[in-house]
Amino acid sequence: MGKTIRPLYFFLFLLTIFYLVQIIPPVQGEETVPTLGQEQKSYVPGRLLMLVGKGREGNNKALLEELTGKYHLVVVGRKKLPQFGREIVLFSTSGDMEALSRRIGKEYKGLQVQPDYYYFTLGSVDEDLNRETVLDFLNIQTNATGRGVRVAVIDTGVDVNHEDLSSHIVTHANYVEDSGYRPEIHGTAVAGIIGALSNGSGTAGIAPESELIALRACEQLYEDKALARCSSSSIVQAIDAAASQGADIVNMSLGTSFSDHIVATILDDPAVGNILFLAPAGNDAGLTALSFPASHPRVISVAGELEDGSLVPNSRVASLADLILPSHYVLATLPGSEIGFMTGTSMASAEASGLFAILHPDPKTVASCRDKTSLVLCLVGLEK
């Protein structure tokens, strides 16, 4: 009889485990690193981000007291955005991030509250063949070098002591919480593609006499890999800094798979109306739309092309981009005054930023050329 009872108990035990797995919810706020083709959203665990300032007559103190008491929030940080007359407020919470954001937004019309979303850089290191120059790829000629044009690089830390970069990095700053400024792979590569000096050694950028503003808004996740993670809060602070430093162009070689309303609000602000923003289309072949911020109307979106002519992330999304440039084995600066090869639409976006630095078009001219067959040919006067 005992031999028949034991299998029955074992079956009931398995049935109980299966039932518990079905009813117990996943841990709230667990960190994930999704590819951009996925719908899953990733954000700083337990942290809400709020954009305040305009239209509230500076009465933020009373608003914060009301919100913290009503929704059991704790204010963990307040960051001024002087160029926009706003500030961002960071809250800590143990509640459901998405549900809480929707509830506050519904009860306080016009108040922008969301999780502090993660972005990821869109390039990686490769050691292989070199690339054709961007000007050859586009079949245009110019002697312009980008002199006097300021390009802000919102990325990981740029190596400000790199021999190909140090002399024309006009300023650098850090907006990553609990992590000091340091040289990292992705930001150093992007900066070099845009503006590495033409000094007879290493590599030269597309606009070798441009002025670089290095703004660290992303943190490299692994010691020997370019993959990095940024947050909504660090990105908006970096955009504010770019505006205050007189940037003509802002390169954001990063992306996420959904629209970020707070970052979009900052991009739409008149305070940055004379700045050209560029961002990569995305790397994931499964994408069906441009990554954000490339998808934002104010941002010049850049897709990639491989050596075999195939498009990145895919032909459908590339057809939505404003520009397509080489994205495979792009020679770039690396930390420690090194050089190497990088792959990804992050690199194509950096090339485009260098290109815009040497063309230096007026933002209104860019807007009028975006509906032409070729944005670049329109900008150089070869397409009307």
mmCIF file of C-alpha atoms in Angstrom:
data_model
loop_
_atom_site.group_PDB
_atom_site.id
_atom_site.type_symbol
_atom_site.label_atom_id
_atom_site.label_comp_id
_atom_site.label_asym_id
_atom_site.label_seq_id
_atom_site.Cartn_x
_atom_site.Cartn_y
_atom_site.Cartn_z
ATOM 1 C CA MET A 1 0.000 0.000 0.000
ATOM 2 C CA GLY A 2 2.897 2.385 0.844
ATOM 3 C CA LYS A 3 4.253 1.968 -2.696
ATOM 4 C CA THR A 4 1.005 3.281 -4.171
ATOM 5 C CA ILE A 5 0.660 6.248 -1.766
ATOM 6 C CA ARG A 6 4.171 7.720 -2.381
ATOM 7 C CA PRO A 7 3.651 8.340 -6.140
ATOM 8 C CA LEU A 8 0.311 9.987 -5.309
ATOM 9 C CA TYR A 9 1.982 12.372 -2.834
ATOM 10 C CA PHE A 10 4.687 13.192 -5.374
ATOM 11 C CA PHE A 11 2.039 13.985 -8.009
ATOM 12 C CA LEU A 12 0.170 16.263 -5.559
ATOM 13 C CA PHE A 13 3.462 18.004 -4.683
ATOM 14 C CA LEU A 14 4.180 18.767 -8.350
ATOM 15 C CA LEU A 15 0.615 19.974 -8.854
ATOM 16 C CA THR A 16 0.974 22.380 -5.890
ATOM 17 C CA ILE A 17 4.267 23.805 -7.237
ATOM 18 C CA PHE A 18 2.703 24.374 -10.672
ATOM 19 C CA TYR A 19 -0.253 26.209 -9.064
ATOM 20 C CA LEU A 20 2.011 28.476 -6.995
ATOM 21 C CA VAL A 21 4.106 29.414 -10.035
ATOM 22 C CA GLN A 22 0.949 30.507 -11.828
ATOM 23 C CA ILE A 23 -0.444 32.738 -9.056
ATOM 24 C CA ILE A 24 2.706 34.376 -7.627
ATOM 25 C CA PRO A 25 3.514 37.567 -9.606
ATOM 26 C CA PRO A 26 7.083 38.352 -10.744
ATOM 27 C CA VAL A 27 9.243 40.614 -8.596
ATOM 28 C CA GLN A 28 8.302 44.237 -9.308
ATOM 29 C CA GLY A 29 11.000 46.408 -10.867
ATOM 30 C CA GLU A 30 13.445 43.605 -11.681
ATOM 31 C CA GLU A 31 16.182 44.831 -14.006
ATOM 32 C CA THR A 32 16.110 43.532 -17.565
ATOM 33 C CA VAL A 33 18.227 44.213 -20.617
ATOM 34 C CA PRO A 34 15.820 43.657 -23.524
ATOM 35 C CA THR A 35 16.701 43.964 -27.185
ATOM 36 C CA LEU A 36 15.064 46.925 -28.854
ATOM 37 C CA GLY A 37 12.704 44.716 -30.825
ATOM 38 C CA GLN A 38 10.923 43.653 -27.644
ATOM 39 C CA GLU A 39 7.938 45.484 -26.189
ATOM 40 C CA GLN A 40 9.104 44.932 -22.591
ATOM 41 C CA LYS A 41 10.057 48.207 -20.930
ATOM 42 C CA SER A 42 13.114 48.491 -18.724
ATOM 43 C CA TYR A 43 13.681 51.134 -16.073
ATOM 44 C CA VAL A 44 15.534 52.007 -12.884
ATOM 45 C CA PRO A 45 13.934 49.764 -10.229
ATOM 46 C CA GLY A 46 11.671 51.590 -7.801
ATOM 47 C CA ARG A 47 12.199 55.053 -9.295
ATOM 48 C CA LEU A 48 9.689 57.482 -10.792
ATOM 49 C CA LEU A 49 10.667 60.546 -12.799
ATOM 50 C CA MET A 50 8.595 63.751 -12.887
ATOM 51 C CA LEU A 51 9.070 66.841 -15.058
ATOM 52 C CA VAL A 52 7.798 70.052 -13.460
ATOM 53 C CA GLY A 53 8.243 73.783 -13.774
ATOM 54 C CA LYS A 54 6.397 75.565 -16.547
ATOM 55 C CA GLY A 55 2.784 76.460 -15.911
ATOM 56 C CA ARG A 56 2.931 75.760 -12.173
ATOM 57 C CA GLU A 57 4.245 79.163 -11.076
ATOM 58 C CA GLY A 58 7.098 77.571 -9.177
ATOM 59 C CA ASN A 59 4.759 76.034 -6.590
ATOM 60 C CA ASN A 60 6.618 72.736 -6.731
ATOM 61 C CA LYS A 61 7.114 72.415 -2.972
ATOM 62 C CA ALA A 62 3.410 72.109 -2.229
ATOM 63 C CA LEU A 63 2.942 69.740 -5.144
ATOM 64 C CA LEU A 64 5.731 67.460 -3.928
ATOM 65 C CA GLU A 65 4.352 67.386 -0.392
ATOM 66 C CA GLU A 66 0.939 66.408 -1.739
ATOM 67 C CA LEU A 67 2.301 63.688 -4.014
ATOM 68 C CA THR A 68 4.623 62.132 -1.453
ATOM 69 C CA GLY A 69 1.869 61.925 1.151
ATOM 70 C CA LYS A 70 -0.839 60.697 -1.194
ATOM 71 C CA TYR A 71 1.144 58.047 -3.068
ATOM 72 C CA HIS A 72 3.716 57.032 -0.424
ATOM 73 C CA LEU A 73 6.630 58.385 -2.444
ATOM 74 C CA VAL A 74 10.043 59.529 -1.228
ATOM 75 C CA VAL A 75 11.882 62.337 -3.025
ATOM 76 C CA VAL A 76 15.430 61.095 -3.684
ATOM 77 C CA GLY A 77 16.650 63.841 -6.004
ATOM 78 C CA ARG A 78 15.827 67.153 -7.698
ATOM 79 C CA LYS A 79 17.772 68.341 -10.751
ATOM 80 C CA LYS A 80 17.421 71.821 -12.246
ATOM 81 C CA LEU A 81 17.175 72.223 -16.043
ATOM 82 C CA PRO A 82 18.077 75.930 -16.328
ATOM 83 C CA GLN A 83 17.816 76.106 -20.110
ATOM 84 C CA PHE A 84 14.217 74.912 -19.998
ATOM 85 C CA GLY A 85 12.987 76.669 -16.839
ATOM 86 C CA ARG A 86 12.082 73.253 -15.415
ATOM 87 C CA GLU A 87 13.337 70.631 -13.052
ATOM 88 C CA ILE A 88 13.135 66.875 -12.827
ATOM 89 C CA VAL A 89 12.218 65.189 -9.569
ATOM 90 C CA LEU A 90 13.180 61.602 -8.742
ATOM 91 C CA PHE A 91 10.964 59.579 -6.422
ATOM 92 C CA SER A 92 11.525 56.226 -4.746
ATOM 93 C CA THR A 93 8.549 53.870 -4.539
ATOM 94 C CA SER A 94 7.771 50.232 -3.890
ATOM 95 C CA GLY A 95 4.587 50.314 -5.957
ATOM 96 C CA ASP A 96 3.799 49.212 -9.497
ATOM 97 C CA MET A 97 5.742 51.738 -11.581
ATOM 98 C CA GLU A 98 3.587 51.765 -14.712
ATOM 99 C CA ALA A 99 0.258 51.712 -12.846
ATOM 100 C CA LEU A 100 1.339 54.458 -10.460
ATOM 101 C CA SER A 101 2.503 56.658 -13.359
ATOM 102 C CA ARG A 102 -0.855 56.274 -15.088
ATOM 103 C CA ARG A 103 -2.778 56.995 -11.889
ATOM 104 C CA ILE A 104 -0.871 60.203 -11.122
ATOM 105 C CA GLY A 105 -1.126 61.347 -14.741
ATOM 106 C CA LYS A 106 -4.883 60.775 -14.698
ATOM 107 C CA GLU A 107 -5.469 62.588 -11.412
ATOM 108 C CA TYR A 108 -3.093 65.478 -12.160
ATOM 109 C CA LYS A 109 -3.769 66.542 -15.738
ATOM 110 C CA GLY A 110 -0.724 67.882 -17.523
ATOM 111 C CA LEU A 111 1.744 66.493 -14.975
ATOM 112 C CA GLN A 112 4.366 64.293 -16.611
ATOM 113 C CA VAL A 113 5.310 61.308 -14.488
ATOM 114 C CA GLN A 114 6.886 58.073 -15.716
ATOM 115 C CA PRO A 115 9.404 55.407 -14.721
ATOM 116 C CA ASP A 116 13.035 56.468 -15.206
ATOM 117 C CA TYR A 117 13.446 54.466 -18.394
ATOM 118 C CA TYR A 118 16.662 52.820 -19.531
ATOM 119 C CA TYR A 119 18.250 53.414 -22.927
ATOM 120 C CA PHE A 120 21.077 51.373 -24.431
ATOM 121 C CA THR A 121 23.956 52.363 -26.666
ATOM 122 C CA LEU A 122 23.837 50.925 -30.173
ATOM 123 C CA GLY A 123 27.385 50.014 -31.143
ATOM 124 C CA SER A 124 29.999 47.357 -30.413
ATOM 125 C CA VAL A 125 33.727 46.818 -30.899
ATOM 126 C CA ASP A 126 34.972 44.788 -33.878
ATOM 127 C CA GLU A 127 38.527 44.164 -35.114
ATOM 128 C CA ASP A 128 38.407 43.785 -38.889
ATOM 129 C CA LEU A 129 38.491 45.757 -42.136
ATOM 130 C CA ASN A 130 38.369 49.544 -42.386
ATOM 131 C CA ARG A 131 35.511 51.522 -43.972
ATOM 132 C CA GLU A 132 35.124 53.857 -46.932
ATOM 133 C CA THR A 133 34.900 57.463 -45.946
ATOM 134 C CA VAL A 134 31.468 59.024 -45.566
ATOM 135 C CA LEU A 135 32.124 61.554 -48.285
ATOM 136 C CA ASP A 136 33.017 58.828 -50.794
ATOM 137 C CA PHE A 137 29.950 56.870 -49.744
ATOM 138 C CA LEU A 138 27.727 59.883 -50.435
ATOM 139 C CA ASN A 139 29.705 60.918 -53.512
ATOM 140 C CA ILE A 140 30.077 64.536 -52.399
ATOM 141 C CA GLN A 141 33.157 66.719 -52.045
ATOM 142 C CA THR A 142 33.966 69.401 -49.508
ATOM 143 C CA ASN A 143 37.027 70.868 -47.833
ATOM 144 C CA ALA A 144 35.077 71.904 -44.729
ATOM 145 C CA THR A 145 36.388 70.574 -41.421
ATOM 146 C CA GLY A 146 33.696 71.691 -38.975
ATOM 147 C CA ARG A 147 35.785 74.526 -37.521
ATOM 148 C CA GLY A 148 33.803 76.492 -34.943
ATOM 149 C CA VAL A 149 30.896 74.028 -34.873
ATOM 150 C CA ARG A 150 30.082 72.592 -31.444
ATOM 151 C CA VAL A 151 28.959 68.988 -31.255
ATOM 152 C CA ALA A 152 27.670 67.574 -27.966
ATOM 153 C CA VAL A 153 28.157 63.830 -27.479
ATOM 154 C CA ILE A 154 25.544 62.416 -25.089
ATOM 155 C CA ASP A 155 26.951 58.980 -24.415
ATOM 156 C CA THR A 156 29.302 57.128 -22.099
ATOM 157 C CA GLY A 157 32.449 58.870 -20.911
ATOM 158 C CA VAL A 158 34.742 60.200 -23.624
ATOM 159 C CA ASP A 159 38.478 59.786 -23.004
ATOM 160 C CA VAL A 160 39.337 63.479 -22.599
ATOM 161 C CA ASN A 161 43.068 62.660 -22.573
ATOM 162 C CA HIS A 162 43.043 60.765 -25.874
ATOM 163 C CA GLU A 163 45.739 62.213 -28.140
ATOM 164 C CA ASP A 164 43.273 62.493 -31.037
ATOM 165 C CA LEU A 165 40.594 64.234 -28.934
ATOM 166 C CA SER A 166 42.022 66.145 -25.969
ATOM 167 C CA SER A 167 42.873 69.428 -27.701
ATOM 168 C CA HIS A 168 39.329 70.195 -28.823
ATOM 169 C CA ILE A 169 37.099 68.809 -26.102
ATOM 170 C CA VAL A 170 35.837 72.142 -24.777
ATOM 171 C CA THR A 171 34.124 70.722 -21.704
ATOM 172 C CA HIS A 172 32.951 67.469 -20.167
ATOM 173 C CA ALA A 173 30.453 66.567 -17.454
ATOM 174 C CA ASN A 174 28.905 63.558 -15.758
ATOM 175 C CA TYR A 175 25.173 62.908 -15.211
ATOM 176 C CA VAL A 176 25.285 59.248 -14.174
ATOM 177 C CA GLU A 177 24.300 58.878 -10.533
ATOM 178 C CA ASP A 178 26.729 57.199 -8.131
ATOM 179 C CA SER A 179 29.384 56.846 -10.831
ATOM 180 C CA GLY A 180 32.153 59.353 -11.476
ATOM 181 C CA TYR A 181 33.286 60.501 -14.901
ATOM 182 C CA ARG A 182 35.623 58.042 -16.608
ATOM 183 C CA PRO A 183 36.738 57.156 -20.159
ATOM 184 C CA GLU A 184 34.602 54.429 -21.731
ATOM 185 C CA ILE A 185 34.483 52.626 -25.057
ATOM 186 C CA HIS A 186 31.287 53.778 -26.745
ATOM 187 C CA GLY A 187 31.494 57.506 -26.013
ATOM 188 C CA THR A 188 35.172 57.672 -26.952
ATOM 189 C CA ALA A 189 34.469 55.899 -30.258
ATOM 190 C CA VAL A 190 31.511 58.160 -31.126
ATOM 191 C CA ALA A 191 33.500 61.311 -30.313
ATOM 192 C CA GLY A 192 36.389 60.149 -32.482
ATOM 193 C CA ILE A 193 34.196 59.318 -35.467
ATOM 194 C CA ILE A 194 32.761 62.818 -35.248
ATOM 195 C CA GLY A 195 35.859 64.853 -34.558
ATOM 196 C CA ALA A 196 39.172 63.032 -34.058
ATOM 197 C CA LEU A 197 42.069 65.291 -35.063
ATOM 198 C CA SER A 198 43.746 64.943 -38.431
ATOM 199 C CA ASN A 199 47.278 64.784 -36.987
ATOM 200 C CA GLY A 200 49.022 62.146 -39.065
ATOM 201 C CA SER A 201 48.445 59.322 -36.594
ATOM 202 C CA GLY A 202 45.545 57.203 -35.352
ATOM 203 C CA THR A 203 42.345 58.128 -37.135
ATOM 204 C CA ALA A 204 40.661 61.349 -38.244
ATOM 205 C CA GLY A 205 37.011 62.236 -37.657
ATOM 206 C CA ILE A 206 34.500 63.416 -40.227
ATOM 207 C CA ALA A 207 34.776 66.958 -38.813
ATOM 208 C CA PRO A 208 38.324 67.044 -37.378
ATOM 209 C CA GLU A 209 38.195 70.718 -36.361
ATOM 210 C CA SER A 210 34.826 70.664 -34.645
ATOM 211 C CA GLU A 211 34.529 71.427 -30.923
ATOM 212 C CA LEU A 212 33.365 68.516 -28.778
ATOM 213 C CA ILE A 213 31.229 68.630 -25.631
ATOM 214 C CA ALA A 214 31.508 65.294 -23.803
ATOM 215 C CA LEU A 215 28.402 64.618 -21.691
ATOM 216 C CA ARG A 216 28.382 61.313 -19.829
ATOM 217 C CA ALA A 217 24.757 60.224 -19.518
ATOM 218 C CA CYS A 218 25.351 56.474 -19.937
ATOM 219 C CA GLU A 219 27.342 53.923 -17.952
ATOM 220 C CA GLN A 220 29.331 51.121 -19.574
ATOM 221 C CA LEU A 221 28.008 47.792 -18.278
ATOM 222 C CA TYR A 222 31.054 45.570 -18.862
ATOM 223 C CA GLU A 223 34.755 46.355 -18.649
ATOM 224 C CA ASP A 224 35.616 45.144 -22.163
ATOM 225 C CA LYS A 225 32.323 45.720 -24.016
ATOM 226 C CA ALA A 226 30.784 48.881 -25.444
ATOM 227 C CA LEU A 227 27.242 48.115 -24.254
ATOM 228 C CA ALA A 228 26.049 50.847 -21.927
ATOM 229 C CA ARG A 229 22.853 51.911 -20.198
ATOM 230 C CA CYS A 230 21.411 55.413 -19.818
ATOM 231 C CA SER A 231 18.321 56.779 -18.090
ATOM 232 C CA SER A 232 15.686 59.346 -18.996
ATOM 233 C CA SER A 233 16.835 61.586 -16.145
ATOM 234 C CA SER A 234 20.498 61.590 -17.191
ATOM 235 C CA ILE A 235 19.587 62.251 -20.834
ATOM 236 C CA VAL A 236 17.431 65.326 -20.123
ATOM 237 C CA GLN A 237 20.134 66.795 -17.892
ATOM 238 C CA ALA A 238 22.690 66.253 -20.651
ATOM 239 C CA ILE A 239 20.435 67.938 -23.229
ATOM 240 C CA ASP A 240 20.071 70.901 -20.886
ATOM 241 C CA ALA A 241 23.867 71.069 -20.539
ATOM 242 C CA ALA A 242 24.338 70.855 -24.313
ATOM 243 C CA ALA A 243 22.032 73.840 -24.756
ATOM 244 C CA SER A 244 23.815 75.846 -22.051
ATOM 245 C CA GLN A 245 27.201 75.150 -23.705
ATOM 246 C CA GLY A 246 26.024 76.443 -27.073
ATOM 247 C CA ALA A 247 25.905 73.129 -28.938
ATOM 248 C CA ASP A 248 25.001 73.344 -32.622
ATOM 249 C CA ILE A 249 24.591 69.588 -32.949
ATOM 250 C CA VAL A 250 23.745 66.905 -30.393
ATOM 251 C CA ASN A 251 24.543 63.269 -31.112
ATOM 252 C CA MET A 252 22.651 60.681 -29.055
ATOM 253 C CA SER A 253 23.926 57.261 -30.176
ATOM 254 C CA LEU A 254 21.444 55.426 -27.981
ATOM 255 C CA GLY A 255 17.903 54.173 -28.186
ATOM 256 C CA THR A 256 14.920 52.421 -26.697
ATOM 257 C CA SER A 257 11.893 50.678 -28.194
ATOM 258 C CA PHE A 258 9.182 53.078 -26.984
ATOM 259 C CA SER A 259 8.506 56.799 -26.861
ATOM 260 C CA ASP A 260 9.687 58.644 -23.759
ATOM 261 C CA HIS A 261 7.271 61.508 -23.078
ATOM 262 C CA ILE A 262 9.566 63.522 -20.824
ATOM 263 C CA VAL A 263 12.547 63.356 -23.197
ATOM 264 C CA ALA A 264 10.156 64.187 -26.076
ATOM 265 C CA THR A 265 8.906 67.262 -24.189
ATOM 266 C CA ILE A 266 12.475 68.513 -23.770
ATOM 267 C CA LEU A 267 13.238 67.923 -27.463
ATOM 268 C CA ASP A 268 10.131 69.937 -28.398
ATOM 269 C CA ASP A 269 11.062 72.892 -26.202
ATOM 270 C CA PRO A 270 11.852 76.176 -28.028
ATOM 271 C CA ALA A 271 15.058 76.434 -25.967
ATOM 272 C CA VAL A 272 16.638 73.815 -28.251
ATOM 273 C CA GLY A 273 14.957 74.936 -31.458
ATOM 274 C CA ASN A 274 18.267 75.882 -33.116
ATOM 275 C CA ILE A 275 20.033 72.624 -32.254
ATOM 276 C CA LEU A 276 20.193 69.654 -34.644
ATOM 277 C CA PHE A 277 19.675 66.321 -32.898
ATOM 278 C CA LEU A 278 20.780 63.003 -34.392
ATOM 279 C CA ALA A 279 20.192 59.428 -33.232
ATOM 280 C CA PRO A 280 20.512 55.887 -34.640
ATOM 281 C CA ALA A 281 17.615 53.927 -36.121
ATOM 282 C CA GLY A 282 18.444 50.815 -34.083
ATOM 283 C CA ASN A 283 20.381 47.572 -34.534
ATOM 284 C CA ASP A 284 17.806 44.834 -33.884
ATOM 285 C CA ALA A 285 16.728 43.144 -37.134
ATOM 286 C CA GLY A 286 13.295 42.538 -35.565
ATOM 287 C CA LEU A 287 12.435 46.236 -35.283
ATOM 288 C CA THR A 288 9.297 47.415 -37.058
ATOM 289 C CA ALA A 289 9.778 51.127 -36.358
ATOM 290 C CA LEU A 290 12.581 53.580 -35.634
ATOM 291 C CA SER A 291 14.021 53.445 -32.122
ATOM 292 C CA PHE A 292 13.405 56.430 -29.862
ATOM 293 C CA PRO A 293 14.735 59.179 -29.890
ATOM 294 C CA ALA A 294 15.381 58.651 -33.631
ATOM 295 C CA SER A 295 11.605 58.374 -34.093
ATOM 296 C CA HIS A 296 11.005 61.856 -32.664
ATOM 297 C CA PRO A 297 10.129 64.449 -35.370
ATOM 298 C CA ARG A 298 12.905 66.828 -34.221
ATOM 299 C CA VAL A 299 15.606 64.178 -34.495
ATOM 300 C CA ILE A 300 17.532 63.234 -37.657
ATOM 301 C CA SER A 301 17.352 59.431 -37.799
ATOM 302 C CA VAL A 302 20.280 57.435 -39.181
ATOM 303 C CA ALA A 303 20.206 53.830 -40.395
ATOM 304 C CA GLY A 304 23.224 51.726 -41.366
ATOM 305 C CA GLU A 305 24.544 49.851 -44.360
ATOM 306 C CA LEU A 306 26.817 46.811 -44.219
ATOM 307 C CA GLU A 307 29.635 45.994 -46.634
ATOM 308 C CA ASP A 308 27.357 43.659 -48.611
ATOM 309 C CA GLY A 309 24.774 46.423 -49.120
ATOM 310 C CA SER A 310 22.223 45.085 -46.628
ATOM 311 C CA LEU A 311 20.575 47.654 -44.374
ATOM 312 C CA VAL A 312 20.533 47.935 -40.587
ATOM 313 C CA PRO A 313 18.352 47.311 -38.691
ATOM 314 C CA ASN A 314 16.406 46.101 -41.750
ATOM 315 C CA SER A 315 15.221 47.508 -45.070
ATOM 316 C CA ARG A 316 11.775 48.473 -43.744
ATOM 317 C CA VAL A 317 13.038 50.582 -40.846
ATOM 318 C CA ALA A 318 15.955 51.956 -42.873
ATOM 319 C CA SER A 319 13.426 53.298 -45.389
ATOM 320 C CA LEU A 320 11.949 55.410 -42.561
ATOM 321 C CA ALA A 321 15.317 56.955 -41.659
ATOM 322 C CA ASP A 322 16.483 60.362 -42.860
ATOM 323 C CA LEU A 323 19.921 59.086 -43.750
ATOM 324 C CA ILE A 324 21.764 55.799 -44.354
ATOM 325 C CA LEU A 325 25.522 55.615 -43.731
ATOM 326 C CA PRO A 326 28.152 52.865 -43.287
ATOM 327 C CA SER A 327 27.796 51.061 -39.970
ATOM 328 C CA HIS A 328 30.198 48.129 -40.316
ATOM 329 C CA TYR A 329 33.841 48.192 -39.172
ATOM 330 C CA VAL A 330 34.050 51.953 -38.680
ATOM 331 C CA LEU A 331 37.495 53.081 -37.513
ATOM 332 C CA ALA A 332 37.231 54.907 -34.189
ATOM 333 C CA THR A 333 39.157 56.170 -31.188
ATOM 334 C CA LEU A 334 39.168 53.982 -28.065
ATOM 335 C CA PRO A 335 40.198 54.732 -24.452
ATOM 336 C CA GLY A 336 43.910 54.951 -23.728
ATOM 337 C CA SER A 337 44.777 56.715 -27.008
ATOM 338 C CA GLU A 338 43.977 53.504 -28.869
ATOM 339 C CA ILE A 339 42.050 53.016 -32.106
ATOM 340 C CA GLY A 340 39.847 50.140 -33.265
ATOM 341 C CA PHE A 341 36.816 49.209 -35.295
ATOM 342 C CA MET A 342 33.195 49.599 -34.285
ATOM 343 C CA THR A 343 29.933 48.305 -35.717
ATOM 344 C CA GLY A 344 26.357 49.539 -35.266
ATOM 345 C CA THR A 345 23.983 52.341 -36.159
ATOM 346 C CA SER A 346 25.521 54.310 -33.282
ATOM 347 C CA MET A 347 28.525 54.668 -35.567
ATOM 348 C CA ALA A 348 26.365 55.741 -38.521
ATOM 349 C CA SER A 349 24.753 58.399 -36.304
ATOM 350 C CA ALA A 350 28.205 59.662 -35.288
ATOM 351 C CA GLU A 351 29.215 59.853 -38.963
ATOM 352 C CA ALA A 352 26.063 61.845 -39.689
ATOM 353 C CA SER A 353 26.825 64.249 -36.838
ATOM 354 C CA GLY A 354 30.287 64.816 -38.286
ATOM 355 C CA LEU A 355 28.751 65.320 -41.708
ATOM 356 C CA PHE A 356 26.317 67.920 -40.387
ATOM 357 C CA ALA A 357 29.209 69.645 -38.609
ATOM 358 C CA ILE A 358 31.049 70.160 -41.911
ATOM 359 C CA LEU A 359 27.898 71.107 -43.833
ATOM 360 C CA HIS A 360 26.640 73.233 -40.898
ATOM 361 C CA PRO A 361 23.132 73.769 -42.297
ATOM 362 C CA ASP A 362 20.511 75.978 -40.706
ATOM 363 C CA PRO A 363 17.870 73.882 -38.859
ATOM 364 C CA LYS A 364 15.143 75.423 -41.028
ATOM 365 C CA THR A 365 17.001 74.303 -44.151
ATOM 366 C CA VAL A 366 17.286 70.791 -42.719
ATOM 367 C CA ALA A 367 13.552 70.729 -42.005
ATOM 368 C CA SER A 368 12.744 71.767 -45.583
ATOM 369 C CA CYS A 369 15.097 69.122 -47.035
ATOM 370 C CA ARG A 370 13.812 66.174 -45.013
ATOM 371 C CA ASP A 371 11.009 65.393 -47.458
ATOM 372 C CA LYS A 372 13.380 65.290 -50.442
ATOM 373 C CA THR A 373 14.687 62.080 -52.012
ATOM 374 C CA SER A 374 18.145 62.749 -50.549
ATOM 375 C CA LEU A 375 18.550 64.904 -47.459
ATOM 376 C CA VAL A 376 22.284 65.355 -48.043
ATOM 377 C CA LEU A 377 22.036 66.222 -51.758
ATOM 378 C CA CYS A 378 19.391 68.798 -50.876
ATOM 379 C CA LEU A 379 21.650 70.313 -48.206
ATOM 380 C CA VAL A 380 24.578 70.669 -50.607
ATOM 381 C CA GLY A 381 22.337 72.169 -53.287
ATOM 382 C CA LEU A 382 22.399 69.211 -55.693
ATOM 383 C CA GLU A 383 18.703 68.438 -55.253
ATOM 384 C CA LYS A 384 15.961 71.056 -55.233
#
